[in-house]
Amino acid sequence: MSHTGKTISELGFDTLDERFRDSLSFEANKPDFRELDLGSPVSPLRTRYAGPAGSGLTTTTTTTSSSSSSGSVSGRNGHNPVGKRSDSGPNNHSGELSGSGESSPTAGDGIRSGVNARNFKSVYTRSDSGATQTIKYPGQTHTQTQSSVNSPPLNVLPTGNICPSGKVLKTGMTPNRSSRADVLGTGSGNYGHGSIMRGGVAPKEPSNINATNLRSSGGGDCGRRSVVGVDPEEVKRAGNEQYKSGHFGEALSLYDRAIVLSPGNAAYRSNRAAALTALGRLGQALRECEEAVRLDPNYGRAHQRLASLFLRLGQVENARGHLCIPGVHPDPMELQKLQTVEKHLRKCTDARRINDWKSVLREVDATIAAGADFSPQLFMCRAEALLKLQQIDVAESSILNIPKIEPCTPSCLQSRFFGMLSEAYLYFVRGQIEMALGRFENAVAATEKAAQVDPRNVEVAVLHSNVRLVARARARGNDLFKSERFTEACSAYEEGLKVDPSNSVLYCNKAACLFKLGLWEKSVENCDQALSMQPNYTKALLRRAASNIKLEKWVEAVRDYEVLRRELPEDNEVAESLFHAQVALKKSRGEEVYNMKFGGEVEEVLGLEQFRAAISLPGVSVVYFKAVSDLQSKEISPFVDTLCGRYPFINFLKVDVEKSPEVASTENVRIVPTFKIYKNGSRVKEIVCPTRDVLEHSVRHYGI
């Protein structure tokens, strides 16, 4: 029986929560036709009737002396299943939220019922002599006659309707003479969706359906259970309210429940895609939009939403296919955005073809700014351009922030970037970055995946072959180096450089061989090549500094060791190498160097004579005036100790103005902490309450 247009309370159900609990108590895999023990005070008579062979139909009939029913209250086992449709037909998508933007879900569409109409009819007629039941099947009719209304046989199904008010309306049978009405109540017994009770009027429940009631009624696994008696449109409207309030997670949950109730409704899928998009889950949103279009190929909103998603992914061809569909005028703003993205992407492709990597970088940024802000391929193209511009460290860090589209749909996987399949391009660039960083095994694995995804692409095949050749040359060179066959190892690295002339790791390894062979000038040259591609390459800096020490190029050696000291502040080997290089530099300049040892401590000065003797020593002396009671002195004292270890060739002194007021008075120190720098007995710098950076800069400047 149809309840179209009735509110929830008019249908006489207790509450939405109870309906959910009752309905969820039945498993989804149970058959629609089953015997129902209503537990009524009126004793039921039940028989089963099997339809014609092959029809799969079983009819259960029940007869009482006071009332009858022509269908099931809940629709579980009746012969008259209910399916709602809007007046405008199945393709009606009216009542959408205002605005055509991507973020708005569909507000209301024609109801697509998940229950299909049966292919048979059951008609009951009754006369004074008996009742006749006629069941019509495709191509045949079966009639069953009952002999008496007072003494009905077992195969009788009551023919009354349970009205929205809860009263039982009798049609086709002698009315019950009892003065007490039958109603649907809320008794303790579970008689379907309410207890059949004598007397009284079933109370009405509020008709409003809100998200709170829906959340409390379904549970997390309602997708696997049959929810009976709930209007999916009400669930969807509650989801729209949550969406407009910015509660996208709540909206998504409600849209999920609407889909459970009506899985064939394209609008619910489209609304779910809007919520997923707002949550940043574009891969799942894309899949939902494609499902909505599959369910209803003429659903314009789903096509528009799908085009917007494809545009954000930088897939202009796919976006155009859904934005410009026959019979539908595309949104002007979306069309303009599509044309702008397409223009910059075309320029990017042309610049990449001629290796104009600066233009590639510029056009990639313009494409992302124009609307393709969630394209992994464009972000990976930026990393490739940075790599080619010898900004390896920046390229490596940039790929950590690339958007991830999961799960990938077939349409995404089949799209192409720069002539290769989109997924293959991601592995293609990653392989290049891994190779440049010397992670040869990772590079081989990445290019192998690219070749598997797009085996026919020439660019992918060439890179994969080259990566394998370079990895093999590097492995052979390493084995020869370990065997101290340095000349042969050098030749092996050179073979790899013929294939990949911009590989900084191979240049550095070759420099190590040349250092062992005593060819320090050539070693420095190869280190220069490696550092031109990777400026912060630690191994190349170490080998170049060591080669310059052999060549007695102290200034160059000190410069490299100072860079390493900043990069590796805890490395004692680097600190000691820097100390010896600085001492050698001083000697080369003719400065007097004595009583200098690596790893000295800050010397405490207790008297004026000791202070004068200390600052008159050759070289640089840094005097730290402090007070035990001063807070700033306490904070900077540990850093002074650090500087003493970092610059062991400088003489560090400390004076406590409270213990040695004579020294403080002579040097006119009134504020602590104060630092004074002396060079060969003469004061060259005074700093009052400096920051750590200012102090270290001054120490380094006067210490060289």
XYZ file of C-alpha atoms in Angstrom:
704
model
C 0.000 0.000 0.000
C 1.200 3.474 -0.778
C 1.895 6.102 1.903
C 3.025 8.809 -0.514
C 2.685 12.253 0.990
C 2.283 11.057 4.575
C 4.578 12.211 7.339
C 6.455 9.802 9.548
C 4.100 10.332 12.481
C 1.022 9.782 10.323
C 2.217 6.327 9.416
C 1.797 5.374 13.079
C 5.366 4.272 13.680
C 6.741 4.720 17.192
C 9.997 6.594 16.602
C 12.712 6.575 13.999
C 15.144 5.111 16.509
C 12.813 2.192 17.290
C 12.159 1.593 13.623
C 15.874 1.360 12.959
C 16.375 -1.029 15.836
C 13.459 -3.202 14.800
C 14.505 -3.265 11.169
C 18.139 -3.956 11.920
C 17.128 -6.981 13.944
C 16.256 -8.771 10.682
C 19.198 -9.983 8.668
C 19.451 -8.757 5.093
C 19.878 -12.218 3.627
C 16.507 -13.536 4.899
C 13.817 -14.072 2.180
C 11.109 -11.489 1.645
C 8.287 -14.079 2.140
C 8.251 -15.590 5.592
C 5.809 -16.519 8.313
C 5.177 -13.812 10.856
C 4.060 -14.720 14.356
C 2.432 -11.443 15.334
C 1.906 -12.584 18.895
C -1.583 -11.036 18.821
C -4.254 -11.905 21.432
C -6.283 -13.037 18.425
C -5.233 -16.571 17.594
C -3.776 -16.666 14.045
C -4.341 -19.489 11.606
C -1.436 -19.895 9.207
C -1.008 -22.023 6.148
C 1.462 -21.797 3.334
C 0.506 -21.802 -0.297
C 3.029 -22.565 -3.000
C 2.572 -20.839 -6.322
C 3.035 -22.432 -9.704
C 6.188 -24.406 -10.253
C 9.161 -22.213 -10.936
C 7.539 -19.022 -9.722
C 9.326 -19.026 -6.383
C 6.217 -17.681 -4.652
C 4.923 -18.706 -1.221
C 1.716 -17.150 0.121
C 0.975 -16.944 3.834
C -2.653 -16.235 4.787
C -4.076 -15.402 8.203
C -7.707 -15.124 9.261
C -9.289 -13.793 12.468
C -12.898 -13.243 13.482
C -12.472 -9.539 14.023
C -10.153 -8.020 11.405
C -8.253 -8.700 8.214
C -5.341 -7.192 6.347
C -4.588 -6.933 2.659
C -0.867 -6.459 3.046
C 2.072 -6.499 5.419
C 2.529 -3.510 7.701
C 6.251 -3.405 7.231
C 6.380 -4.656 3.671
C 8.519 -7.637 4.654
C 6.294 -10.452 3.399
C 3.219 -8.849 1.800
C 2.204 -9.193 -1.828
C 1.840 -5.473 -2.346
C 5.357 -4.007 -2.010
C 5.662 -0.271 -1.854
C 7.878 1.799 -4.100
C 7.848 5.623 -4.069
C 8.523 7.722 -7.143
C 8.156 11.435 -7.673
C 5.660 12.781 -10.108
C 8.371 13.976 -12.390
C 9.809 10.560 -13.112
C 13.109 8.814 -12.432
C 15.337 11.375 -14.095
C 14.024 14.332 -12.184
C 16.785 16.065 -10.151
C 14.874 19.098 -8.934
C 15.206 21.002 -5.696
C 19.027 21.346 -5.618
C 20.759 23.665 -3.201
C 21.223 27.189 -4.493
C 24.387 27.909 -6.374
C 26.139 25.847 -9.025
C 29.470 25.552 -7.266
C 31.206 22.238 -6.817
C 30.767 22.229 -3.066
C 26.946 22.100 -3.101
C 25.319 18.668 -2.959
C 21.969 17.961 -4.593
C 19.164 18.983 -2.262
C 16.371 16.792 -3.578
C 15.619 14.493 -6.469
C 12.851 12.110 -7.476
C 12.883 9.095 -5.162
C 14.350 6.049 -6.818
C 12.970 3.188 -4.773
C 15.269 0.267 -4.138
C 12.202 -2.106 -4.238
C 11.103 -3.243 -7.714
C 7.425 -3.886 -8.515
C 6.428 -7.552 -8.352
C 5.273 -9.294 -11.520
C 2.060 -10.647 -9.983
C -1.193 -9.371 -8.411
C -3.221 -10.751 -5.523
C -6.933 -9.864 -5.457
C -9.338 -10.803 -2.648
C -13.149 -10.726 -3.041
C -15.705 -11.708 -0.459
C -19.431 -12.589 -0.612
C -21.922 -14.015 1.871
C -21.101 -17.509 0.720
C -17.361 -17.250 0.994
C -14.171 -15.463 0.015
C -12.213 -15.809 -3.193
C -8.490 -15.097 -3.573
C -7.210 -14.619 -7.132
C -3.440 -14.557 -7.712
C -2.374 -13.447 -11.176
C 0.993 -14.529 -12.564
C 2.445 -13.745 -15.973
C 0.437 -15.901 -18.323
C -1.804 -17.647 -15.726
C -4.349 -17.052 -12.923
C -4.912 -19.077 -9.770
C -8.198 -18.779 -7.825
C -8.843 -19.984 -4.310
C -12.371 -19.941 -2.782
C -13.282 -20.005 0.876
C -16.562 -21.629 1.894
C -17.756 -19.530 4.768
C -17.058 -16.176 6.341
C -18.055 -17.408 9.793
C -15.975 -20.564 9.647
C -13.131 -19.647 7.295
C -10.724 -22.316 6.080
C -7.064 -22.124 6.927
C -5.970 -20.426 3.688
C -7.467 -16.996 4.374
C -5.472 -13.717 4.443
C -7.116 -10.795 6.327
C -8.012 -7.926 4.012
C -8.168 -4.833 6.200
C -5.836 -1.798 5.999
C -4.087 -0.450 9.031
C -4.827 3.255 8.717
C -2.357 6.068 9.448
C -4.226 6.857 12.642
C -3.689 3.357 13.958
C -7.304 2.193 13.570
C -8.074 -0.961 11.630
C -10.305 -0.352 8.607
C -12.258 -3.453 7.545
C -13.136 -3.821 3.893
C -14.786 -6.747 2.177
C -15.690 -8.578 5.411
C -18.503 -8.380 7.987
C -17.445 -5.638 10.421
C -16.631 -6.527 13.965
C -19.491 -5.702 16.341
C -17.164 -5.011 19.212
C -17.309 -1.478 20.552
C -13.575 -1.510 21.169
C -11.372 -0.362 18.330
C -8.164 -2.076 17.211
C -5.142 0.212 17.195
C -1.389 0.075 16.718
C 0.078 0.719 20.112
C 3.493 0.724 21.722
C 3.017 -2.361 23.868
C 5.870 -4.427 25.187
C 5.291 -7.203 22.677
C 7.061 -6.854 19.330
C 4.272 -7.242 16.769
C 6.083 -6.048 13.660
C 6.210 -2.246 14.028
C 3.717 -1.937 16.951
C 1.444 -3.919 19.223
C -2.140 -4.591 18.143
C -4.119 -3.600 21.268
C -7.746 -3.307 22.280
C -8.993 0.193 22.801
C -7.202 3.505 22.994
C -5.527 5.594 20.318
C -1.940 5.130 19.241
C 0.118 8.182 20.249
C 1.674 10.248 17.511
C 5.376 10.890 17.376
C 7.016 14.074 16.124
C 7.391 14.091 12.385
C 10.702 15.942 12.225
C 13.720 13.837 11.293
C 17.086 15.182 12.268
C 20.664 14.049 11.998
C 20.867 13.150 15.690
C 18.044 10.613 15.466
C 19.548 9.152 12.315
C 22.969 8.888 13.846
C 21.634 7.085 16.876
C 19.505 4.643 14.951
C 21.656 3.044 12.325
C 24.951 1.888 13.752
C 28.172 1.661 11.814
C 27.316 -1.461 9.837
C 23.961 -0.451 8.448
C 25.385 -0.788 4.945
C 25.072 -4.554 5.300
C 21.567 -4.571 6.747
C 18.115 -3.837 5.413
C 16.621 -0.640 6.799
C 12.832 -0.749 6.380
C 10.344 2.074 6.656
C 12.773 5.038 6.498
C 12.416 7.612 3.746
C 15.884 8.042 2.142
C 14.921 11.573 1.121
C 14.615 12.533 4.790
C 18.052 11.043 5.461
C 19.521 12.932 2.528
C 17.941 16.204 3.629
C 19.483 15.743 7.063
C 22.834 15.190 5.328
C 22.392 18.410 3.353
C 21.814 20.325 6.573
C 25.041 18.953 8.016
C 26.884 19.776 4.799
C 25.690 23.381 4.759
C 26.798 23.688 8.391
C 30.297 22.562 7.435
C 30.016 19.183 9.179
C 31.234 17.195 6.198
C 31.992 13.997 8.090
C 28.449 13.903 9.510
C 27.014 14.655 6.088
C 29.036 11.828 4.552
C 27.680 9.382 7.118
C 24.094 10.376 6.356
C 24.605 10.163 2.605
C 26.002 6.673 3.139
C 22.774 5.677 4.886
C 20.643 7.171 2.141
C 22.591 5.062 -0.372
C 21.918 1.956 1.709
C 18.200 2.725 1.557
C 18.245 3.510 -2.170
C 21.454 2.257 -3.811
C 20.288 3.123 -7.311
C 19.832 6.853 -6.662
C 22.387 8.901 -8.608
C 21.773 12.055 -6.566
C 22.862 10.396 -3.344
C 26.110 9.310 -4.984
C 26.700 12.840 -6.258
C 26.059 14.310 -2.808
C 28.456 11.809 -1.290
C 31.094 12.959 -3.802
C 30.596 16.571 -2.678
C 31.211 15.603 0.959
C 34.289 13.567 0.043
C 35.660 16.487 -1.985
C 35.224 18.815 0.976
C 37.165 16.295 3.094
C 40.015 16.248 0.546
C 39.364 12.654 -0.546
C 39.271 13.374 -4.267
C 39.985 9.831 -5.409
C 36.883 8.495 -3.667
C 34.857 11.512 -4.791
C 35.817 10.806 -8.377
C 34.687 7.209 -8.060
C 31.309 8.277 -6.597
C 30.714 10.785 -9.413
C 31.479 8.175 -12.032
C 29.006 5.825 -10.339
C 26.347 8.576 -10.363
C 26.869 9.102 -14.097
C 26.664 5.371 -14.678
C 23.361 5.207 -12.816
C 21.973 8.227 -14.669
C 23.928 9.192 -17.824
C 21.815 12.361 -18.223
C 22.457 13.688 -14.719
C 23.954 17.119 -15.474
C 25.075 17.973 -11.938
C 27.100 14.749 -11.672
C 28.791 15.496 -15.002
C 29.613 19.031 -13.861
C 31.021 17.795 -10.568
C 33.064 15.130 -12.369
C 34.467 17.716 -14.787
C 35.530 19.911 -11.867
C 37.342 16.991 -10.222
C 39.146 16.032 -13.424
C 40.207 19.652 -13.887
C 41.737 19.748 -10.408
C 43.691 16.634 -11.373
C 44.982 18.365 -14.503
C 43.215 15.909 -16.825
C 41.815 18.381 -19.338
C 40.555 15.833 -21.859
C 38.521 13.959 -19.261
C 37.257 17.259 -17.867
C 36.168 18.450 -21.293
C 34.293 15.195 -21.933
C 32.021 15.816 -18.931
C 31.800 19.599 -19.096
C 30.769 19.789 -22.752
C 28.030 17.169 -23.076
C 25.328 17.300 -25.778
C 22.236 19.220 -24.802
C 23.804 20.877 -21.756
C 25.353 24.347 -21.736
C 28.679 24.254 -19.858
C 29.255 26.567 -16.935
C 31.102 29.634 -18.346
C 33.451 29.942 -15.388
C 34.377 26.265 -15.459
C 34.899 26.412 -19.213
C 37.204 29.430 -18.880
C 39.148 27.665 -16.119
C 39.498 24.604 -18.342
C 40.833 26.671 -21.235
C 43.372 28.432 -18.985
C 44.676 25.167 -17.529
C 44.892 23.664 -21.010
C 46.874 26.666 -22.323
C 49.511 26.557 -19.571
C 49.766 22.779 -19.750
C 50.426 22.972 -23.489
C 53.186 25.553 -22.936
C 54.675 23.350 -20.223
C 54.760 20.385 -22.611
C 56.484 22.438 -25.320
C 59.109 23.775 -22.894
C 59.847 20.296 -21.546
C 60.343 18.980 -25.072
C 63.223 21.434 -25.663
C 64.642 21.078 -22.112
C 63.765 24.664 -21.170
C 63.392 23.747 -17.523
C 63.007 27.289 -16.200
C 59.980 27.751 -18.463
C 58.686 24.339 -17.380
C 58.848 25.425 -13.754
C 57.055 28.683 -14.521
C 54.263 27.022 -16.545
C 53.750 24.272 -13.964
C 53.169 26.871 -11.261
C 50.779 28.756 -13.560
C 48.820 25.570 -14.323
C 48.451 24.737 -10.632
C 47.367 28.304 -9.841
C 44.779 28.186 -12.643
C 42.915 25.310 -11.013
C 44.848 22.049 -11.393
C 45.831 22.181 -7.737
C 45.526 18.463 -6.962
C 47.490 16.938 -9.833
C 50.285 14.564 -8.733
C 51.742 14.707 -12.234
C 52.132 18.479 -12.184
C 53.793 18.443 -8.772
C 56.094 15.694 -10.000
C 56.856 17.756 -13.116
C 57.965 20.584 -10.838
C 60.318 18.146 -9.064
C 61.728 17.032 -12.425
C 62.396 20.638 -13.429
C 64.162 21.340 -10.119
C 66.279 18.227 -10.611
C 67.327 19.327 -14.087
C 68.163 22.761 -12.677
C 70.539 20.969 -10.253
C 68.435 21.693 -7.170
C 68.426 18.079 -6.047
C 67.704 18.699 -2.382
C 64.708 20.906 -3.198
C 63.450 18.353 -5.720
C 63.670 15.580 -3.141
C 61.760 17.553 -0.509
C 59.079 18.624 -2.994
C 57.998 15.073 -3.818
C 57.106 14.514 -0.165
C 54.163 16.921 -0.547
C 52.702 15.481 -3.745
C 48.920 14.867 -3.502
C 47.908 11.221 -3.352
C 44.857 10.072 -5.309
C 43.547 6.830 -3.854
C 41.911 4.813 -5.137
C 42.773 5.553 -8.769
C 39.910 5.054 -11.195
C 40.432 3.527 -14.666
C 39.835 6.914 -16.280
C 42.693 8.412 -14.217
C 45.039 5.554 -15.009
C 44.406 5.887 -18.729
C 45.123 9.629 -18.879
C 48.463 10.721 -20.316
C 51.061 13.322 -19.358
C 53.830 14.278 -21.780
C 53.028 11.264 -23.939
C 53.203 8.637 -21.185
C 50.545 7.156 -18.944
C 50.044 9.335 -15.873
C 51.037 6.648 -13.345
C 54.166 5.790 -15.335
C 55.255 9.441 -15.269
C 55.242 9.449 -11.464
C 57.639 6.485 -11.364
C 59.659 7.999 -14.222
C 60.519 11.162 -12.273
C 61.051 9.324 -8.989
C 63.582 7.068 -10.694
C 65.574 10.091 -11.868
C 65.651 11.632 -8.392
C 66.708 8.362 -6.752
C 69.524 8.009 -9.283
C 70.763 11.566 -8.705
C 70.893 10.930 -4.943
C 72.903 7.733 -5.402
C 70.105 5.362 -4.390
C 70.672 3.116 -7.391
C 68.582 0.141 -6.253
C 65.579 2.395 -5.649
C 66.088 4.007 -9.038
C 66.075 0.644 -10.801
C 62.892 -0.402 -8.963
C 61.080 2.854 -9.834
C 61.968 2.755 -13.531
C 60.976 -0.922 -13.701
C 57.516 0.007 -12.432
C 57.295 2.808 -15.002
C 58.194 0.328 -17.757
C 55.562 -2.128 -16.519
C 52.835 0.537 -16.486
C 53.698 1.925 -19.941
C 55.919 -0.605 -21.767
C 55.508 1.054 -25.168
C 56.746 4.507 -24.200
C 60.202 5.170 -25.653
C 61.237 7.753 -23.039
C 60.458 5.346 -20.213
C 62.292 2.480 -21.921
C 65.436 4.582 -22.488
C 65.553 5.774 -18.878
C 65.074 2.254 -17.537
C 67.934 0.947 -19.705
C 70.264 3.788 -18.695
C 69.510 3.402 -14.989
C 70.378 -0.280 -15.115
C 73.666 0.438 -16.949
C 74.696 3.139 -14.456
C 73.784 0.980 -11.457
C 75.838 -1.879 -12.877
C 78.870 0.399 -13.497
C 78.715 1.823 -9.996
C 78.495 -1.647 -8.399
C 81.509 -2.858 -10.405
C 83.510 0.265 -9.471
C 82.737 -0.196 -5.766
C 83.932 -3.806 -5.853
C 87.195 -2.781 -7.541
C 87.732 0.057 -5.040
C 87.346 -2.359 -2.111
C 89.993 -4.547 -3.759
C 92.283 -1.455 -3.945
C 92.297 -1.636 -7.747
C 91.824 2.108 -7.933
C 92.686 2.641 -11.598
C 90.187 0.016 -12.761
C 87.587 1.359 -10.356
C 88.081 4.831 -11.810
C 87.494 3.420 -15.315
C 84.285 1.716 -14.169
C 82.906 4.973 -12.771
C 83.813 6.719 -16.035
C 81.736 4.154 -17.952
C 78.759 5.064 -15.834
C 79.356 8.792 -16.408
C 79.213 8.237 -20.166
C 75.605 7.124 -19.744
C 74.686 9.648 -17.030
C 77.087 12.625 -17.222
C 75.247 14.527 -14.483
C 75.554 11.899 -11.748
C 77.208 13.556 -8.744
C 77.755 10.235 -6.917
C 79.872 8.801 -9.729
C 81.996 11.977 -9.824
C 82.562 11.786 -6.074
C 83.500 8.098 -6.239
C 85.920 8.807 -9.050
C 87.481 11.601 -6.945
C 88.080 9.080 -4.146
C 89.984 6.833 -6.572
C 92.078 9.742 -7.813
C 92.896 10.775 -4.217
C 94.181 7.254 -3.519
C 96.303 7.456 -6.666
C 97.843 10.771 -5.505
C 96.190 12.749 -8.292
C 94.916 15.458 -5.961
C 94.333 18.157 -8.576
C 92.096 15.816 -10.595
C 90.405 14.731 -7.400
C 89.522 18.368 -6.642
C 88.176 18.782 -10.198
C 85.845 15.791 -9.861
C 84.659 17.020 -6.460
C 83.917 20.400 -8.047
C 81.761 18.620 -10.658
C 79.844 16.741 -7.983
C 79.300 19.866 -5.871
C 78.087 21.870 -8.859
C 75.163 19.438 -9.071
C 74.687 18.893 -5.333
C 76.176 21.846 -3.357
C 75.729 20.279 0.097
C 77.175 16.901 -0.843
C 79.047 16.041 2.383
C 81.360 13.362 0.948
C 82.424 15.611 -1.903
C 83.239 18.436 0.554
C 85.316 16.102 2.729
C 87.279 14.749 -0.233
C 87.900 18.166 -1.711
C 89.087 19.529 1.658
C 91.407 16.548 2.123
C 92.805 17.003 -1.413
C 93.389 20.733 -0.802
C 95.270 19.934 2.401
C 97.533 17.639 0.367
C 98.010 20.508 -2.067
C 98.585 22.898 0.914
C 95.703 25.082 -0.187
C 94.826 26.074 3.369
C 92.278 28.782 2.648
C 90.195 26.404 0.477
C 90.543 23.610 3.026
C 89.483 25.841 5.946
C 86.484 27.076 3.926
C 85.244 23.531 3.231
C 85.800 22.408 6.816
C 83.901 25.401 8.151
C 80.908 24.434 5.984
C 81.179 20.874 7.255
C 81.464 22.092 10.845
C 78.144 23.895 10.513
C 76.530 20.883 8.874
C 78.035 18.381 11.339
C 78.477 20.269 14.634
C 78.897 17.065 16.666
C 81.548 15.526 14.412
C 84.885 15.665 16.324
C 86.871 14.526 13.292
C 85.690 17.492 11.282
C 86.391 19.838 14.223
C 89.936 18.536 14.613
C 90.601 18.732 10.859
C 89.384 22.324 10.893
C 91.681 23.135 13.842
C 94.776 21.776 12.097
C 93.880 23.516 8.847
C 93.505 26.834 10.685
C 96.823 26.388 12.476
C 98.497 25.609 9.171
C 96.895 28.678 7.613
C 98.254 30.899 10.408
C 101.697 29.465 9.978
C 101.556 30.031 6.231
C 100.842 33.693 6.914
C 103.838 34.007 9.212
C 101.835 34.331 12.404
C 103.332 32.983 15.613
C 101.577 29.851 16.760
C 102.375 28.201 20.081
C 100.617 26.708 23.078
C 97.686 25.855 20.787
C 96.029 22.508 21.260
C 92.799 21.044 20.017
C 89.877 20.889 22.432
C 90.912 23.605 24.935
C 88.632 24.963 27.646
C 87.595 28.478 28.584
C 90.326 29.786 30.921
C 89.192 31.692 33.995
C 91.059 34.958 34.787
C 91.326 35.879 38.490
C 93.698 38.893 38.482
C 94.810 41.884 36.454
C 98.313 40.540 35.742
C 96.962 37.246 34.477
C 94.508 39.106 32.258
C 97.213 41.296 30.666
C 99.475 38.320 30.019
C 96.661 36.345 28.373
C 95.503 39.023 25.932
C 99.098 39.827 24.891
C 99.615 36.344 23.422
C 99.881 36.110 19.613
C 96.639 35.299 17.875
C 93.058 36.023 18.813
C 91.674 36.082 22.369
C 87.989 36.381 23.298
C 87.310 37.663 26.833
C 83.920 36.930 28.351
C 82.900 39.264 31.234
C 80.069 37.762 33.286
C 78.444 37.643 36.742
C 77.226 34.555 38.552
C 74.051 36.327 39.636
C 73.211 37.600 36.129
C 70.493 35.637 34.265
C 71.727 36.475 30.747
C 75.224 35.342 31.704
C 73.839 32.000 32.836
C 71.986 31.573 29.556
C 74.931 32.319 27.255
C 77.709 30.571 29.215
C 77.052 27.092 27.695
C 77.270 28.612 24.206
C 80.662 30.128 25.025
C 81.881 26.637 25.902
C 80.536 25.413 22.564
C 82.395 28.153 20.681
C 85.587 27.215 22.494
C 85.299 23.676 21.146
C 84.205 24.841 17.720
C 87.124 27.297 17.324
C 89.995 25.629 19.210
C 92.636 27.928 17.688
C 91.125 30.929 19.511
C 92.012 31.642 23.128
C 88.827 31.965 25.224
C 88.957 33.704 28.630
C 86.256 34.434 31.205
C 86.218 37.087 33.952
C 83.703 37.115 36.793
C 83.272 40.832 37.579
C 82.161 40.021 41.140
C 85.286 37.981 41.838
C 87.686 40.250 39.869
C 86.322 43.817 40.157
C 89.786 45.229 39.433
C 89.836 43.720 35.908
C 86.296 44.921 35.244
C 87.153 48.428 36.430
C 90.301 48.574 34.298
C 88.367 47.467 31.177
C 85.450 49.774 32.084
C 82.895 46.932 32.066
C 79.597 48.031 33.599
C 77.118 45.695 31.890
C 77.273 41.920 31.669
C 77.556 39.866 29.643
C 80.181 41.771 27.654
C 82.645 40.300 25.124
C 85.922 41.826 24.030
C 88.082 40.443 21.222
C 91.855 41.067 21.216
C 94.293 40.343 18.427
C 97.994 40.226 19.296
C 97.361 42.301 22.451
C 95.156 44.965 20.795
C 91.394 45.215 21.263
C 89.545 44.948 17.925
C 85.905 44.390 18.954
C 83.567 44.925 21.916
C 80.038 43.465 22.075
C 77.520 44.084 24.897
C 74.761 41.517 25.471
C 75.062 39.940 22.001
C 72.863 37.246 20.516
C 74.430 33.890 19.784
C 74.518 34.504 16.041
C 76.194 37.907 16.414
C 78.770 36.508 18.820
C 79.694 33.567 16.590
C 79.872 35.774 13.519
C 82.362 38.093 15.240
C 84.445 35.209 16.546
C 84.611 33.600 13.127
C 85.378 36.906 11.409
C 88.347 37.821 13.613
C 89.502 34.243 14.087
C 90.526 33.677 10.478
